[in-house]
Each structure stands twice: as C-alpha cells, then as structure tokens.
Short mmCIF file of C-alpha atoms in Angstrom, two decimals:
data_model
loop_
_atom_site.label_atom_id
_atom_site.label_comp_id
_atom_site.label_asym_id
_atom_site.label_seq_id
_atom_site.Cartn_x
_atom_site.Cartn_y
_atom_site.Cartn_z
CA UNK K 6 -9.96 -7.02 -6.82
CA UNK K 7 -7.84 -8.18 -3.99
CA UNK K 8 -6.40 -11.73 -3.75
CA UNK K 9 -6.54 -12.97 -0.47
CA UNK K 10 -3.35 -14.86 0.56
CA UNK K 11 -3.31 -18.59 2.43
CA UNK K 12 -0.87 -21.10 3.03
CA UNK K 13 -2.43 -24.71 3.34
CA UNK K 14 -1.37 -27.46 5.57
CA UNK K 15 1.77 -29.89 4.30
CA UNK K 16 2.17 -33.22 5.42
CA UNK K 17 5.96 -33.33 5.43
CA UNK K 18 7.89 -31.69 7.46
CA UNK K 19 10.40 -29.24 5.61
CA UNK K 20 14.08 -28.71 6.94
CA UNK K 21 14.39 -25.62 9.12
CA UNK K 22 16.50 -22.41 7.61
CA UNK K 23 19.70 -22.75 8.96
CA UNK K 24 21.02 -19.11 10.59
CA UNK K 25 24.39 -19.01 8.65
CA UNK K 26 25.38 -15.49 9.18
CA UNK K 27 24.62 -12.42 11.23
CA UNK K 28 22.11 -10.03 9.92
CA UNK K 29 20.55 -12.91 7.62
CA UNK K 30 16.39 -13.18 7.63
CA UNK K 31 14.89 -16.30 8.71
CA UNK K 32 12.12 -18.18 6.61
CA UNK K 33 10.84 -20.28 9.00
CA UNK K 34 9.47 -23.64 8.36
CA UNK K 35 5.22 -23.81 8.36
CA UNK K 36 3.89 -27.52 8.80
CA UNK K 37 0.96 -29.62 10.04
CA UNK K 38 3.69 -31.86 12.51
CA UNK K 39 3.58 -31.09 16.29
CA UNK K 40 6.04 -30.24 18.29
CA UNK K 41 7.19 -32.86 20.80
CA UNK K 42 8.32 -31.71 23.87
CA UNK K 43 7.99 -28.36 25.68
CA UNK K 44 9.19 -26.25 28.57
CA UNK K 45 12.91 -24.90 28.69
CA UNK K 46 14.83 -27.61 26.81
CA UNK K 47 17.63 -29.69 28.64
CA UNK K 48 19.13 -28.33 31.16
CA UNK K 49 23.33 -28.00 31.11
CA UNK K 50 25.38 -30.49 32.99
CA UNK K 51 26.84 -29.01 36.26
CA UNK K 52 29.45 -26.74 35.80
CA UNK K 53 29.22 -26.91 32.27
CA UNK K 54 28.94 -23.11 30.30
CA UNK K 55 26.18 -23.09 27.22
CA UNK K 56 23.83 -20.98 25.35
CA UNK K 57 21.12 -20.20 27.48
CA UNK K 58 18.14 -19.52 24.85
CA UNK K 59 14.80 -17.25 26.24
CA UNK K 60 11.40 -17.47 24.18
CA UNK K 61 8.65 -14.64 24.36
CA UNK K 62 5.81 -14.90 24.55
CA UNK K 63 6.66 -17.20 28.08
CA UNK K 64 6.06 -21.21 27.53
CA UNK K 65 2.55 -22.07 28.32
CA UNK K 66 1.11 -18.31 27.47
CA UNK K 67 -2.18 -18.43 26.42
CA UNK K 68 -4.69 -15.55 24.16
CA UNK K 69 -1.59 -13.60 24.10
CA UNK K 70 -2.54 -10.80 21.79
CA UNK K 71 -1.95 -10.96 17.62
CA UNK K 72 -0.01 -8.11 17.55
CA UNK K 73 2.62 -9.13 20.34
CA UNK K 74 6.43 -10.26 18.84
CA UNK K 75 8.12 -13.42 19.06
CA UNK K 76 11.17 -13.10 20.24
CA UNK K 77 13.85 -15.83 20.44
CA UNK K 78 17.09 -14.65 22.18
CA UNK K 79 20.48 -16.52 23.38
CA UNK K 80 23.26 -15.75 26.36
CA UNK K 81 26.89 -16.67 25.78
CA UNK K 82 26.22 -17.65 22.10
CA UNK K 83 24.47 -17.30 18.88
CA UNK K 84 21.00 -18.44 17.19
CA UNK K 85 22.06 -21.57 14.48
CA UNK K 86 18.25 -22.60 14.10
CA UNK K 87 14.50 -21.47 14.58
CA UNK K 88 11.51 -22.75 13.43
CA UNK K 89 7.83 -21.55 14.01
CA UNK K 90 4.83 -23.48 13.33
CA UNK K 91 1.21 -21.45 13.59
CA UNK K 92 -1.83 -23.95 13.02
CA UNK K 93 -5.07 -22.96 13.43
CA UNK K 94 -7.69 -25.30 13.74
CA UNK K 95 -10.96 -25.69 11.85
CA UNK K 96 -12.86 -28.21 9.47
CA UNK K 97 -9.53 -28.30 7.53
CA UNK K 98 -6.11 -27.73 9.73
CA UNK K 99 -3.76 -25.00 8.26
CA UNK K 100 -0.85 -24.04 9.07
CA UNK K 101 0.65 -20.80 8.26
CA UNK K 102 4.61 -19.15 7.91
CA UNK K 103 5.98 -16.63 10.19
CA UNK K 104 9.12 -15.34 8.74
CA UNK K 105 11.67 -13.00 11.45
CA UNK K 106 15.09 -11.10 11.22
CA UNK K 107 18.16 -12.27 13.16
CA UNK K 108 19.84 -9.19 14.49
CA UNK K 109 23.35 -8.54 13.34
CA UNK K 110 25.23 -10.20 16.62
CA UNK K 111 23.38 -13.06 16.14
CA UNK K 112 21.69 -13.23 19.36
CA UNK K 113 18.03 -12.26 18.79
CA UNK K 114 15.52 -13.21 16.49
CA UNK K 115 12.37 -11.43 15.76
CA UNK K 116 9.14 -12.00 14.03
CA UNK K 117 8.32 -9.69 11.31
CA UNK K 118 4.84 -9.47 10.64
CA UNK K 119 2.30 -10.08 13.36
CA UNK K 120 0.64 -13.57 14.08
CA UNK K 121 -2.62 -15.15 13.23
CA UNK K 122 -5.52 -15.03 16.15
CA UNK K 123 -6.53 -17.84 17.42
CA UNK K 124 -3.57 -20.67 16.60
CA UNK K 125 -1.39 -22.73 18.61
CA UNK K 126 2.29 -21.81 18.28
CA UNK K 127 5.39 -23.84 18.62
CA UNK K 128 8.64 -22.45 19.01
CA UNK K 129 11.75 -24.49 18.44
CA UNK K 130 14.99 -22.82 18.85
CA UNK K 131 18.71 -23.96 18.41
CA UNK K 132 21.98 -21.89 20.43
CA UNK K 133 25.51 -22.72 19.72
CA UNK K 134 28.05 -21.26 22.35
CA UNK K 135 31.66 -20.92 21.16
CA UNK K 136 33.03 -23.85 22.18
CA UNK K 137 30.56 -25.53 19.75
CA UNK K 138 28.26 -26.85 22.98
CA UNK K 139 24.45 -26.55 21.32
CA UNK K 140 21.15 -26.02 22.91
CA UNK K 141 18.03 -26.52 22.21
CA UNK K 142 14.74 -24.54 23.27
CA UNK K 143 10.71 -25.75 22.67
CA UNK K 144 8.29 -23.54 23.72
CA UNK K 145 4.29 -23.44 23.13
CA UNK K 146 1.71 -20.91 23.20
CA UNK K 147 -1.57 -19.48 21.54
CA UNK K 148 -2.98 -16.46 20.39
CA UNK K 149 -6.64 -15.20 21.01
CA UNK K 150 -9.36 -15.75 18.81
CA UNK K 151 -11.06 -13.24 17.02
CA UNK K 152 -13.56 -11.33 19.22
CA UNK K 153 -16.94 -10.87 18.27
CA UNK K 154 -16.81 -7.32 17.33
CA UNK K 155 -15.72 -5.87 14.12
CA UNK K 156 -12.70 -7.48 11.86
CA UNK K 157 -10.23 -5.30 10.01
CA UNK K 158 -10.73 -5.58 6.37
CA UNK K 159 -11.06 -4.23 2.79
CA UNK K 160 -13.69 -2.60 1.82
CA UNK K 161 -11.98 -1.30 -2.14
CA UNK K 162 -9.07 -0.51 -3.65
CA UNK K 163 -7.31 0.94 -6.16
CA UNK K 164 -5.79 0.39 -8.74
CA UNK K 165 -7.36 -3.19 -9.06
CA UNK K 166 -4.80 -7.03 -9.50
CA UNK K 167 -4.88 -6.61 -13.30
CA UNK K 168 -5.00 -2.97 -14.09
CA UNK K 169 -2.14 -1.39 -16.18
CA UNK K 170 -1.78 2.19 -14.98
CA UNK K 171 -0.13 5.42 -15.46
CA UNK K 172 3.21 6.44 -13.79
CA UNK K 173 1.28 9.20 -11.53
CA UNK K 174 -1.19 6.20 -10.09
CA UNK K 175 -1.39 6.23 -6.00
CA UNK K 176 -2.21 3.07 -4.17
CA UNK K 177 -5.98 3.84 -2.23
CA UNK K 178 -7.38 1.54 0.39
CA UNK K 179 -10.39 1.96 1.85
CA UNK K 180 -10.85 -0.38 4.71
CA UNK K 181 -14.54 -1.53 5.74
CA UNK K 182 -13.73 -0.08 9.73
CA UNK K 183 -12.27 3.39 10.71
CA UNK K 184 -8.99 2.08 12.19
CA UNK K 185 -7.90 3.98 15.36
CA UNK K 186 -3.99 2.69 15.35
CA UNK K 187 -3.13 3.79 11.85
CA UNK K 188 0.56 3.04 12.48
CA UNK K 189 0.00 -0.49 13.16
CA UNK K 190 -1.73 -0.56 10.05
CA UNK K 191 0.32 1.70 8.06
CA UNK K 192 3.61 -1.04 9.12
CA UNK K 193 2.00 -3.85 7.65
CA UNK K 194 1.20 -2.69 4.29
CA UNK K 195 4.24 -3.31 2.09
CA UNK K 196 4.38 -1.77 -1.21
CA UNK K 197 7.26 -3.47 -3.78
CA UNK K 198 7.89 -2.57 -7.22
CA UNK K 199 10.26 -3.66 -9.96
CA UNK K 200 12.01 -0.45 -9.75
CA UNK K 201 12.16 0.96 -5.87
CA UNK K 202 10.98 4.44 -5.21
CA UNK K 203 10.47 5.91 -2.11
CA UNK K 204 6.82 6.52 -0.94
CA UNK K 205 4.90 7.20 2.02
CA UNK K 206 0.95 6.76 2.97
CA UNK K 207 -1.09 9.56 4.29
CA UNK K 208 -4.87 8.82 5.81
CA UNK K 209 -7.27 11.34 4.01
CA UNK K 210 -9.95 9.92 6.36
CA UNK K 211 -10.10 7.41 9.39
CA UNK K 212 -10.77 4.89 6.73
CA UNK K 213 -8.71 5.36 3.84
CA UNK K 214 -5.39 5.32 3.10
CA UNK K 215 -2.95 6.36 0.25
CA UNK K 216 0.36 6.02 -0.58
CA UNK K 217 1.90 7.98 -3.51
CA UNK K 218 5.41 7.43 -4.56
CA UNK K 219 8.01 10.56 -3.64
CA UNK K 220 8.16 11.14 -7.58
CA UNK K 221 6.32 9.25 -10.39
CA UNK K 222 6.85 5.33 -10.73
CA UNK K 223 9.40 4.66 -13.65
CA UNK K 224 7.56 3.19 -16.31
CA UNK K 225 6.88 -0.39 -17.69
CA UNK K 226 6.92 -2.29 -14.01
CA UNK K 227 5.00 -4.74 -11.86
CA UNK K 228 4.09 -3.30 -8.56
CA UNK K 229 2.82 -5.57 -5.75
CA UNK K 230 0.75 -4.66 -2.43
CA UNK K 231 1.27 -6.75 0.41
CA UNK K 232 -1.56 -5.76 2.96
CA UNK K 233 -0.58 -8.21 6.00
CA UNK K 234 -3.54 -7.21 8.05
CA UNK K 235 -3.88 -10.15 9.64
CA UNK K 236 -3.22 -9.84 13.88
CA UNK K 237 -3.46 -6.14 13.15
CA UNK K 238 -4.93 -4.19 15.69
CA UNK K 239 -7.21 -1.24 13.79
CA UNK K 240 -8.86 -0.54 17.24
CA UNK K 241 -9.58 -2.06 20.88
CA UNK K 242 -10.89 -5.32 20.24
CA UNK K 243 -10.71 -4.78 16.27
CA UNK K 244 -8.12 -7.18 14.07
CA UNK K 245 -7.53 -7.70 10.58
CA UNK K 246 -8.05 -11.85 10.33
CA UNK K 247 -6.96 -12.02 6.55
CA UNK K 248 -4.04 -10.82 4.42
CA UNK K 249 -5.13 -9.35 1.13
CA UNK K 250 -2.46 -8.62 -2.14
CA UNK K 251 -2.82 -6.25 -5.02
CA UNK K 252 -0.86 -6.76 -8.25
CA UNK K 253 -0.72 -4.11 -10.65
CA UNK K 254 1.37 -3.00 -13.51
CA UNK K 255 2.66 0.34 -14.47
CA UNK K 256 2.65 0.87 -18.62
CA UNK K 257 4.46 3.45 -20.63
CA UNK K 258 4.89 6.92 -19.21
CA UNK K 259 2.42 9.67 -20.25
CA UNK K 260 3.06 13.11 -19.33
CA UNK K 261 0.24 15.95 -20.25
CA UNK K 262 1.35 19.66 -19.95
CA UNK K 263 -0.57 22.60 -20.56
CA UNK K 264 -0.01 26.12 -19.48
CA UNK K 265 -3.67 27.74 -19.82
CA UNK K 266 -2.62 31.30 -21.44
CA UNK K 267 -1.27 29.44 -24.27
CA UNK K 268 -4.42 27.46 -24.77
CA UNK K 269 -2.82 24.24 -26.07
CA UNK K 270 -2.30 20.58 -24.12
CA UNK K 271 1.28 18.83 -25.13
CA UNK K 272 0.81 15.18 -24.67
CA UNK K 273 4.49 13.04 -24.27
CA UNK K 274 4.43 9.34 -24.27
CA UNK K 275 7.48 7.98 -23.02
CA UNK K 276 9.52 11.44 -22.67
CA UNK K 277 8.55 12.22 -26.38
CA UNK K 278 6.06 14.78 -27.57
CA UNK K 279 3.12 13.09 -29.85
CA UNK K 280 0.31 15.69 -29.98
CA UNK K 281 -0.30 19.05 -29.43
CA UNK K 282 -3.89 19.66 -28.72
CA UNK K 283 -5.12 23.36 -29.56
CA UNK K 284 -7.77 23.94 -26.20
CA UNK K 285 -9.98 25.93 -24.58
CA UNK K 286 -10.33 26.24 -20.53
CA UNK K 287 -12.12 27.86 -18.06
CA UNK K 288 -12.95 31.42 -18.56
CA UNK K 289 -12.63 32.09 -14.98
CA UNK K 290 -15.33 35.05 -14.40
CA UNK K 291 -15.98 32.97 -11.09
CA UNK K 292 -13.46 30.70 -9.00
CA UNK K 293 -15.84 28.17 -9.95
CA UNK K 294 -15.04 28.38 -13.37
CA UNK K 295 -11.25 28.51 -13.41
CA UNK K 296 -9.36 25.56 -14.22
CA UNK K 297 -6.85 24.86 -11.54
CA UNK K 298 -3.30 24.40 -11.40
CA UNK K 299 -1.05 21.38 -10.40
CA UNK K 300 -0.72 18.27 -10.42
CA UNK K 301 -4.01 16.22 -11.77
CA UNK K 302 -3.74 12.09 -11.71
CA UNK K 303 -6.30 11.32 -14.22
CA UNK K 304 -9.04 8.98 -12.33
CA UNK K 305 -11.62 7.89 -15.01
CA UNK K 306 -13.05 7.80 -18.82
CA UNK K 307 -16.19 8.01 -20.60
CA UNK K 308 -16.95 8.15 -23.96
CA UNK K 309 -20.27 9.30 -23.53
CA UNK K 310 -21.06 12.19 -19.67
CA UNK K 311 -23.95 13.80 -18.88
CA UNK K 312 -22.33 16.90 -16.84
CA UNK K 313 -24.53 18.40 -14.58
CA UNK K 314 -23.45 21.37 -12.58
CA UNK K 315 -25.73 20.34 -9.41
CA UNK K 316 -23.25 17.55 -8.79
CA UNK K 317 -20.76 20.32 -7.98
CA UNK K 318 -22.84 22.63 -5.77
CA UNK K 319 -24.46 24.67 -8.95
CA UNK K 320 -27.57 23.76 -8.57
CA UNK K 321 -30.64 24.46 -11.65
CA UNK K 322 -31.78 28.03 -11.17
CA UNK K 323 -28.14 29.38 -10.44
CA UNK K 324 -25.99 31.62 -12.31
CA UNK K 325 -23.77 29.73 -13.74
CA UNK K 326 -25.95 26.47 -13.98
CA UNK K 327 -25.45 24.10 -16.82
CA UNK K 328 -26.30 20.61 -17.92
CA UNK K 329 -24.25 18.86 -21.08
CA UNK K 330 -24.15 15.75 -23.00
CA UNK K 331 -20.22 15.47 -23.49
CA UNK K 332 -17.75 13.04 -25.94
CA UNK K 333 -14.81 11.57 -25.02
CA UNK K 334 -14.57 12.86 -21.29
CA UNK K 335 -11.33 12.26 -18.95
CA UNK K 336 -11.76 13.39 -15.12
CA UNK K 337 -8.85 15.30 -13.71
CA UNK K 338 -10.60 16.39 -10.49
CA UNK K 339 -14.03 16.01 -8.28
CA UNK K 340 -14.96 19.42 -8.83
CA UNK K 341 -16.45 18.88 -11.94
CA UNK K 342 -12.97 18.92 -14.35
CA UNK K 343 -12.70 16.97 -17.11
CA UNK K 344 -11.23 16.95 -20.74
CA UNK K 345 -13.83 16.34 -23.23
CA UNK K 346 -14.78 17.14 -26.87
CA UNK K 347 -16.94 20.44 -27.16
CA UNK K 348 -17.93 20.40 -30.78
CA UNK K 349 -19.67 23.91 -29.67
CA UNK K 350 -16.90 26.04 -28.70
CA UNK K 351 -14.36 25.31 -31.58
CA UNK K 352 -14.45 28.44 -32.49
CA UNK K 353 -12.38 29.41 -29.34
CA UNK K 354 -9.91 26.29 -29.45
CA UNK K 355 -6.17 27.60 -29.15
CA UNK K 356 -7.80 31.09 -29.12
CA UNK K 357 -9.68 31.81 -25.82
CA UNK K 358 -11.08 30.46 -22.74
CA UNK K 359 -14.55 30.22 -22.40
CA UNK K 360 -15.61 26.58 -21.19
CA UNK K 361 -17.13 25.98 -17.58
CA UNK K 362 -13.92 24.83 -16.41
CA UNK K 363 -13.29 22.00 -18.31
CA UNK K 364 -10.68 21.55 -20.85
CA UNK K 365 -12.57 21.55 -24.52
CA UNK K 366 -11.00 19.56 -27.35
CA UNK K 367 -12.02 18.99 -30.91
CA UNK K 368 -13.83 15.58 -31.52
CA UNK K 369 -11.28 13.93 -33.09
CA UNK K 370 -8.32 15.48 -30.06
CA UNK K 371 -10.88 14.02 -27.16
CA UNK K 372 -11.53 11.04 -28.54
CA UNK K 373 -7.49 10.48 -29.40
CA UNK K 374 -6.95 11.63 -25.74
CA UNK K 375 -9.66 9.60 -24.18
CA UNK K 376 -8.39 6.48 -26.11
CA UNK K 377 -4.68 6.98 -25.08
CA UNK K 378 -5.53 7.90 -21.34
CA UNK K 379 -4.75 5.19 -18.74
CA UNK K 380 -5.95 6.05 -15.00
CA UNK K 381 -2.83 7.34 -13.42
CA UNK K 382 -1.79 9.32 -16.19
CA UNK K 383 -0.54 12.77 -15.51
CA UNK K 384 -1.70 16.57 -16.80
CA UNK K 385 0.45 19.32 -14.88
CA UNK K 386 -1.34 22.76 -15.64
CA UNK K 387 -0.18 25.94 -15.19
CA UNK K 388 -1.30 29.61 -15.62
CA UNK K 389 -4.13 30.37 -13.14
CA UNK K 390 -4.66 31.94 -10.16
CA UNK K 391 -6.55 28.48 -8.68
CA UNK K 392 -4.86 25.75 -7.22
CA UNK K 393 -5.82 22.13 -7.54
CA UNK K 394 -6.20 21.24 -3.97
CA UNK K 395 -4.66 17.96 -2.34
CA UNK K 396 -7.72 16.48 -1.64
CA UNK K 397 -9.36 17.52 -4.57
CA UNK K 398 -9.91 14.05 -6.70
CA UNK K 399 -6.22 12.12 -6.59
CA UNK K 400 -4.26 16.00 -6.26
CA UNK K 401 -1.79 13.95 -3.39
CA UNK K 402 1.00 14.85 -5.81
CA UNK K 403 -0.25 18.78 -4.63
CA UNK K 404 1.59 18.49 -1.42
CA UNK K 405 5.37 18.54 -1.32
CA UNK K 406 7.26 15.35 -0.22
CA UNK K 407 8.04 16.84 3.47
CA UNK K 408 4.22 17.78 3.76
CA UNK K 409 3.56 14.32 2.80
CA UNK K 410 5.69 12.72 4.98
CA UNK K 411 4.44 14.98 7.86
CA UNK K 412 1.28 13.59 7.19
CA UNK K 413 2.48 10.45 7.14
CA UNK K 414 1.16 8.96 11.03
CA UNK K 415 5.25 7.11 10.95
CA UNK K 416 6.60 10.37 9.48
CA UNK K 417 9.10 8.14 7.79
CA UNK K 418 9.57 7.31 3.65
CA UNK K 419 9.05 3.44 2.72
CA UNK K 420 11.81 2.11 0.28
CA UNK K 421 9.84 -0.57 -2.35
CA UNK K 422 12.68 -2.99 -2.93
CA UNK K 423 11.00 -5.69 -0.39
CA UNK K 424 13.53 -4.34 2.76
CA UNK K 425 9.94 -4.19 4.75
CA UNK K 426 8.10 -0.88 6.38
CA UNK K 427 9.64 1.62 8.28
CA UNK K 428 8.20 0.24 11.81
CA UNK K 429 8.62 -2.96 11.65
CA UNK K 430 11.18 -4.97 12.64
CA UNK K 431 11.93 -6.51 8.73
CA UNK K 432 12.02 -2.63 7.90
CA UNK K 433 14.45 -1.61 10.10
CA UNK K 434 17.47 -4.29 9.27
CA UNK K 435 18.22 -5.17 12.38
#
C-alpha cells in the first residue's frame, strides 16, 4: 500500500542552504521558529545601489491558492540565501519543507512542488549586489484551507511498497475523484528508478492513470513513486491534502515468446532461454477464440480458476459457452486469456490449436510457469490475425512510444533519474 509522507515539527532551527552557484537547487530549511519581522526588509541608504529582492505571493497575501509558485527574485544582484518555513497548525504544530530551483543567472528562485493548504508561510530571502552590499527580504503569507468538498486522493495502486515485479510492470493509480486538470496532476507524480528510463503517463479513464516506461525497466532495481498531491488542484475546489510514495522493486528479467503456428512458449530468464513449453492456443473458429498478438504484461496467478465464459460476454446457452476448473493459471489479458494446465487437451500440445483461447500447458509446464511468473512479466505472441488491444488488461506496451506520448495530456517523456517532471519547474532545469 501507499506510505503517506510527513515531516514533523523540529525545535532547532537548522542553517539555511547557502546558494553557492548558479543553476544549483535549494533545500530549504523547515522549522517550528517564527519569523521575526516582515514587510520589505531595510530599506538602502540614500544614494546607495543594492539588490532589490521581490517575493510572490505579495507580503500580507492571504488564502492564496495551493497551487500558486513562490517566487523569490533580485535586481542588480544575485540570490545568496532563501529559506521557507510552511507550518500548519493543529493539535500538534508541523512544519513542512518546500524545496525550489535557482535559475542559472542567479536571480530567481522558484518553488518546485506546490504548497500545503491552509499554513502560514514565511519567506526569508538574502541578495548580494556586486559590490558585496547584501539585502535582506521577510515576507509572510497563507494558503487556503481545504474546502469542504472533495480531497484529491488514492483510491489503489499498483504495483504495491513491497512487491518485486517483472521488467514489463506499469505504474497504475487510481485516484478516489475523477480529476479534471490531469496535467497538474500528471507534474507532480515523480517516478525514479535506480536505472533512468524514459516514461510517460497516459489517463485510460478520468480516474486512473498509468505510466509505462518507453522500453522495459532494466532488471534488478528499486523504483520509487513520489505522488506529491498535496496543493494539487484535480478540479475547481478539489486538492490533494496528502503526499503518498510507492516503493517497489524490479527482479530478474523474464521474457516469454511464443509464435502460435509453432505451438511452443520459450521462456528466458535474464536474456537466457530455460524452458521450452510445447502448447496449445486458441483454435480461432471465432474472433472470440483466437489468442491475440502483442505485447501481454502478465497481471495475476492462481493455482486453482474457475473459468467461466459469462465473465467475458459468453453467456450459458451460447455457442461457444464453457465453464472449467483450471491448474496453475497466469492472466495475460481481461478477455478471458490465461496460461493454465489443461490435462484434457495434451493430446494437441505442440501439435494443434484447439483451446478456448487460452494457452494450454502440461501440469507439470503450468505449474513451473505459474511458480516462476512475477506480475509484470512479459509474453510477446505472434502469429494471429487478432491483436491484443491497448486497453485490453495491462496491453499499454500495444501502443507505440509516439502514440503514447500523444496520449500523454503534457505530450512530453519523463526522465527517472530524480531531474523532476516535465512541467514543473524542478523538471525543466532552470
């Protein structure tokens, strides 16, 4: 399940990240202090040049949305120093980090990630012009409160913190709202793995979304969600009030491959072949009964299925109407495909198709299969004349990368090496 992520109150007051160089991020300091004095800092002395230093949101703002920027910028010099405290109030005070990018020149600093509804904000800024004359900037403000509407959260996931998973696995998220401004919500989910790939998310309804990487994820790898929701605007009047992470791991690679008129399933774990499984498939007298073609991300295992056609618009009565007690079954799809042991047909194994669909084993083959199977693993099958559609169980793999990113609502890959989402101000480097 999801852990969700808070920061608690400290009672010292850490030292502020000191802006050493252009183009460096900013951690800014998070504490439980206040901030003592406000307004537009100390004036210069007459006639005297110096960094003039600007704060938006304006001093004195008050329910300025979540989802608006902090922005600290600086005239005739550069940014040495900014700190941000957010506290929000409640039978225990906590305070919580805001973390920005300092743009190449120097001059502006920007929050990353959007701020936490409801909290009073402090803003303390430091300028130094070039003949080493310093400024300094305080500036207060607070965000509005969480209506009394809906709230932007999570409804399920997967994979799940804990699983181990195949290379093929996407990341799901179903949210418990249908979120009108998917951008906003596609920017603050951050995706980082031990090995960066580059990956998109598509919305397959105005619930869920799914990001898949452009190719598989290299094997043997943490991968970590960051779903910042919180300050995220999913629709008028809608915010996320809690950020959520996933933690996952990717295990060894396991690449199925079957071409259907040769009626055998090659299974390679990490790039080397370990079984060849003699099979039988669909015999594909009806569409129905065809196994398709592509890309399948194996979803889920049993090792005992009752498979009932009705569940995939057969129902009892049709032609073509069957109900089974099945072994060792692996779904590839959600129309009705699985892999599973069919003690009945082994007469046709390696020989001929003539299963429902399904991909029929030999006892000991399933169970072997089922045991070594890891959700996320891949089968690519070839050979017939029906194509595994996109949306058909986890088929995302079924559209090609441009498709995908032209379903993407940014239209634009995200790296996973931590460099931030493609709309957001951490994402794009300033």
């Amino acid at each position: 399940m999801l852990e969700v992520l808070g920061v608690k109150g400290r009672a010292d007051r850490p030292a502020a990240t000191r802006v050493t160089a252009a183009g460096a991020a900013v951690l800014l300091a998070s504490t439980g202090c206040g901030i003592t004095g406000n307004g537009d800092g100390p004036e210069p002395d007459e006639g005297q040049a110096g960094p003039q230093v600007t704060v938006s949101p304006a001093p004195g703002a008050a329910d300025v949305p979540p989802d608006a920027p902090v922005r600290v910028s600086v005239a005739e010099g550069s940014l040495a120093d900014v700190t941000i405290e957010q506290v929000r109030a409640g039978e225990e005070v906590e305070t919580l980090p805001v973390t920005g990018t300092l743009s190449e020149d120097g001059t502006t600093w920007t929050s990353d990630w959007n701020l936490v509804p409801g909290t009073a904000v402090s803003v303390y800024a430091a300028a130094e012009g070039a003949s080493g004359r310093q400024r300094e900037f305080r500036s207060e403000f607070t965000t509005a409160p969480l209506g009394e509407g809906a709230v932007l959260g999570v409804e399920s996931n997967f994979p799940r913190t804990g699983d181990v998973v195949g290379v093929g696995m996407p990341v799901i998220v179903d949210f418990d709202t249908p979120v009108e401004h998917k951008e906003q919500v596609e920017n603050s989910i951050e995706v980082t793995s031990e090995h960066p790939v580059e990956g998109a998310w598509n919305w397959v309804a105005d619930d869920t979304a799914v990001f898949r990487p452009r190719e598989y994820w290299e094997p043997y790898q943490e991968v970590t969600v960051d779903l910042r929701l919180t300050g995220v605007r999913a629709a008028e009047g809608v915010y996320g009030a809690e950020d959520h992470r996933l933690e996952f791991e990717i295990g060894r690679e396991m690449i199925s491959t079957m071409h259907v008129p040769d009626h055998e399933m090659s299974v390679a774990i990490d790039g080397e072949t370990v079984r060849t499984i003699p099979v039988s498939n669909g015999k594909a007298h009806r569409r129905f009964n065809t196994t398709t073609s592509g890309v399948h991300v194996l979803m889920e295992k049993y090792s005992r299925l009752v498979m009932d056609s009705a569940t995939v618009g057969i129902p009892q009565g049709s032609p073509g109407y069957y109900r089974l007690d099945v072994d060792w079954a692996v779904r590839t799809s959600n129309s009705g495909e699985f892999t599973h042991a069919a003690p009945w047909n082994e007469g046709n194994l390696g020989v001929a198709d003539a299963s429902n669909g399904c991909t029929n084993m030999s006892v000991s083959d399933a169970r072997w299969y089922h045991d070594q199977a890891l959700m996320g693993d891949v089968l690519e099958t070839t050979g017939t004349d029906r194509e595994l559609e996109w949306d058909n169980g986890w088929g995302f793999y079924q559209r090609s990368w441009d498709e995908w990113l032209d379903h993407s609502v940014t239209g634009l890959p995200q790296v996973t090496d931590g460099s931030g989402t493609p709309g957001t101000v951490h994402g794009q480097g300033l």
